Structure formats: C-alpha cells, structure tokens
Amino acid sequence: LIPMKRDEKSLILTLRQAVKRGIARNVVILLFMFGFVPLVILTCVFFGFYFKSQVRSITNVQGEIAEKISVGMTSYLEKTKGQFQYFARLLHPLMDDPEKLKSLAYELMDQGPEYDMVVVADVKGHEQCKISRYYTLTPAELGSIASSPAFRSASKGRTHISQMKVSPFSRLPEVLITVPIHDERRHPNGVLSVG
C-alpha cells in the first residue's frame, strides 16, 4: 500500500461528502416528485369535480326558482286578464264619450300600482283614450294601433299578452295585455290594452 498524503485524504473526503450530498438531494427531489406533485394533481382533480358539482347544484336551484316565478307570473297574468275582460264590458256603452272613457281608465289604473298605461281603441284601431301613470298625454298624441299584432288579435275576439318590453313612459319592463271590447251581440267594438 502506498501511504496517502494529507491533500489526497481531504480530496477523497470531499468527494465522498459531495456524493452523499448529491444522493441526499436526489432522494429529497424524488420524495418531492412522488409525494407532493401527486398530492397537487389530486387536489386539482378533486377541486374540478367539486366545482362542477357546485355549478350543477346552483343551476338546479336557479331552475327551480325560475319555474316557481314562471308559475306565479302565469297565475297573476291569468287573474289580471280576467279583470281586464270584465272591465272591457263596462267600456262598450262609453266608446263615443272620450271623457268618460278617460275617467274609467284612471279608475282602472288606480286598481293596481303596477299598471303603467291604459289604451282604449275603437274597432278601426284609432286610440280613443290613452293615459299613463308616468306621462301626461295630449289629445294630439293619440294615434292608431291598427297595425299592432295585439290589436289584430283582440279585434278577432282573442286576448293577447305581449312579450316583455321596456315601457316608453316608465322605462321599466312591461307586458301589454290586450282584450276585446264587445257590444251586446258579442261583436267587436274596440280593444282595451293595459301595460
């Protein structure tokens, strides 16, 4: 055996320590890769499933709420439509008196704070009376509704409920309910349209 010098011993010792440190570092990296990374991946997968589950749950709840609102709105519109049909019976004898029509229209508007506008038109579609809760109309602003689908439907004896739109007067969402006005022999004599 050849005796080693001190420098050689320290060099060998340094190499052994470097190898040990490299192995330790590699072991830590492997533990990290096989322990922590799969944990992160599993957490992401779990969160993805949880998120989808929550979205599905919220969508179901919103669907149930929308269904209840729809049933309530349909019931309310049917009740209101019946009130307007009854009120339209009172209007037939007054079709030639715009002042009395206006007075009755204001009485109808006072029946519900949600009523925005009341229009009474004759059998040709010419507005005889038009009032709004939010706007004062002049007689010069009376026009014709003869071209509207609501008038055409009501003039054939059917009730028409429009799609929701924004009221030109209140700037709030509005549905127009248009019902026919009949004479004593059930012939159309005009229409009543309420927003």
XYZ file of C-alpha atoms in Angstrom:
195
model
C 0.000 0.000 0.000
C 1.074 3.441 -0.830
C 0.619 5.879 2.003
C -1.707 8.809 1.150
C -0.811 12.327 1.582
C -2.918 14.665 3.543
C -4.161 16.520 0.443
C -5.285 13.306 -1.141
C -7.195 12.331 2.033
C -9.038 15.628 2.122
C -9.828 15.349 -1.581
C -11.287 11.871 -1.122
C -13.243 13.037 1.901
C -14.628 15.975 -0.065
C -15.645 13.669 -2.926
C -17.418 11.306 -0.522
C -19.323 14.232 1.024
C -20.280 15.546 -2.413
C -21.588 12.127 -3.406
C -23.532 11.857 -0.117
C -24.989 15.353 -0.624
C -25.951 14.511 -4.228
C -27.680 11.329 -3.109
C -29.487 13.188 -0.322
C -30.577 15.874 -2.773
C -31.755 13.247 -5.251
C -33.686 11.452 -2.513
C -35.381 14.718 -1.484
C -36.245 15.523 -5.112
C -37.667 12.028 -5.619
C -39.725 12.265 -2.442
C -40.995 15.653 -3.607
C -41.850 14.340 -7.079
C -43.608 11.202 -5.838
C -45.245 12.774 -2.780
C -46.057 16.418 -3.291
C -46.741 16.555 -7.061
C -49.350 13.732 -6.972
C -50.960 15.474 -3.992
C -51.225 18.708 -6.011
C -52.657 16.827 -9.012
C -55.226 15.023 -6.837
C -56.192 18.315 -5.212
C -56.747 19.906 -8.636
C -58.838 16.951 -9.803
C -60.904 16.994 -6.608
C -61.427 20.758 -6.909
C -62.522 20.345 -10.543
C -65.151 17.748 -9.580
C -66.262 19.859 -6.609
C -66.584 22.968 -8.806
C -68.653 21.102 -11.429
C -70.858 19.695 -8.667
C -71.448 23.158 -7.214
C -72.248 24.628 -10.645
C -74.731 21.809 -11.285
C -76.315 22.334 -7.862
C -76.650 26.099 -8.345
C -78.087 25.603 -11.839
C -80.706 23.205 -10.438
C -81.694 25.663 -7.702
C -81.937 28.514 -10.220
C -84.103 26.323 -12.462
C -86.472 25.596 -9.559
C -86.682 29.301 -8.682
C -87.343 30.225 -12.318
C -90.089 27.579 -12.503
C -91.783 28.976 -9.371
C -91.564 32.524 -10.723
C -92.993 31.356 -14.050
C -95.949 29.650 -12.368
C -96.582 32.724 -10.218
C -96.390 35.090 -13.196
C -98.709 32.899 -15.283
C -101.237 32.795 -12.455
C -101.012 36.567 -11.970
C -101.399 37.265 -15.711
C -104.448 34.981 -15.934
C -106.097 36.720 -12.969
C -105.272 40.160 -14.383
C -106.521 39.163 -17.845
C -109.863 38.200 -16.286
C -110.109 41.584 -14.547
C -109.429 43.400 -17.817
C -112.027 41.300 -19.674
C -114.585 42.218 -17.032
C -113.584 45.887 -17.207
C -113.846 45.850 -21.024
C -117.560 45.008 -20.662
C -118.060 48.340 -18.896
C -116.441 50.267 -21.736
C -118.766 49.352 -24.619
C -121.524 51.889 -23.836
C -118.919 54.654 -23.411
C -116.987 54.226 -26.677
C -118.368 57.523 -28.033
C -117.545 59.562 -24.909
C -113.738 60.107 -24.565
C -114.057 61.927 -21.230
C -115.959 59.068 -19.567
C -113.510 56.576 -21.107
C -110.643 58.556 -19.604
C -112.356 58.653 -16.211
C -112.888 54.867 -16.248
C -109.305 54.314 -17.458
C -107.997 56.273 -14.465
C -110.197 54.159 -12.182
C -108.662 51.028 -13.697
C -105.159 52.425 -13.240
C -105.958 53.145 -9.580
C -106.793 49.441 -9.112
C -103.135 48.409 -9.337
C -99.915 50.336 -8.791
C -98.253 48.086 -11.380
C -100.451 49.381 -14.217
C -98.399 51.790 -16.320
C -100.618 52.646 -19.285
C -104.234 52.174 -20.401
C -105.305 52.487 -24.042
C -108.839 52.210 -25.411
C -109.115 51.996 -29.203
C -112.149 51.767 -31.460
C -112.854 48.940 -33.883
C -110.605 50.554 -36.534
C -107.652 50.860 -34.154
C -107.860 54.609 -33.522
C -106.970 55.435 -29.928
C -109.982 56.973 -28.159
C -108.265 57.226 -24.801
C -104.631 56.806 -23.732
C -103.302 57.518 -20.252
C -100.040 56.804 -18.472
C -99.046 56.844 -14.839
C -95.703 58.431 -15.716
C -96.518 60.731 -18.613
C -99.301 63.200 -19.420
C -100.541 62.638 -22.954
C -102.249 65.301 -25.004
C -105.129 64.561 -27.409
C -102.725 65.263 -30.290
C -100.628 62.266 -29.209
C -103.453 59.794 -29.790
C -102.631 57.585 -32.732
C -103.538 54.273 -34.274
C -102.705 50.780 -33.061
C -104.359 49.065 -36.041
C -101.061 47.611 -37.272
C -100.075 46.023 -33.952
C -100.413 42.230 -33.520
C -102.188 42.839 -30.195
C -104.927 44.875 -31.878
C -105.369 42.374 -34.713
C -105.674 39.525 -32.214
C -108.103 41.395 -29.934
C -110.214 42.602 -32.867
C -110.791 38.918 -33.718
C -112.078 38.323 -30.184
C -108.900 36.883 -28.656
C -106.901 38.144 -25.698
C -103.277 38.990 -26.470
C -100.414 39.028 -23.970
C -97.248 40.557 -25.406
C -93.638 39.698 -24.818
C -91.900 41.700 -22.120
C -90.512 45.018 -23.349
C -89.376 48.308 -21.838
C -92.135 50.861 -21.342
C -91.552 54.114 -23.233
C -93.014 56.045 -20.282
C -91.674 54.427 -17.092
C -88.546 52.789 -18.604
C -89.455 49.643 -16.643
C -90.155 46.151 -18.022
C -93.737 45.899 -19.229
C -96.196 43.338 -20.592
C -99.193 44.548 -22.605
C -102.470 42.699 -22.092
C -104.971 43.482 -24.831
C -108.587 42.319 -24.600
C -111.523 42.869 -26.976
C -114.442 45.170 -26.181
C -117.722 43.631 -27.370
C -121.158 45.073 -27.942
C -124.367 43.413 -26.681
C -124.337 40.903 -29.575
C -120.684 39.945 -28.893
C -119.413 41.812 -31.959
C -116.013 43.519 -31.537
C -116.437 47.195 -30.726
C -112.838 48.068 -29.839
C -109.936 46.957 -27.683
C -108.577 47.653 -24.228
C -104.808 47.457 -23.826
C -103.133 47.746 -20.424
C -99.415 47.842 -19.736
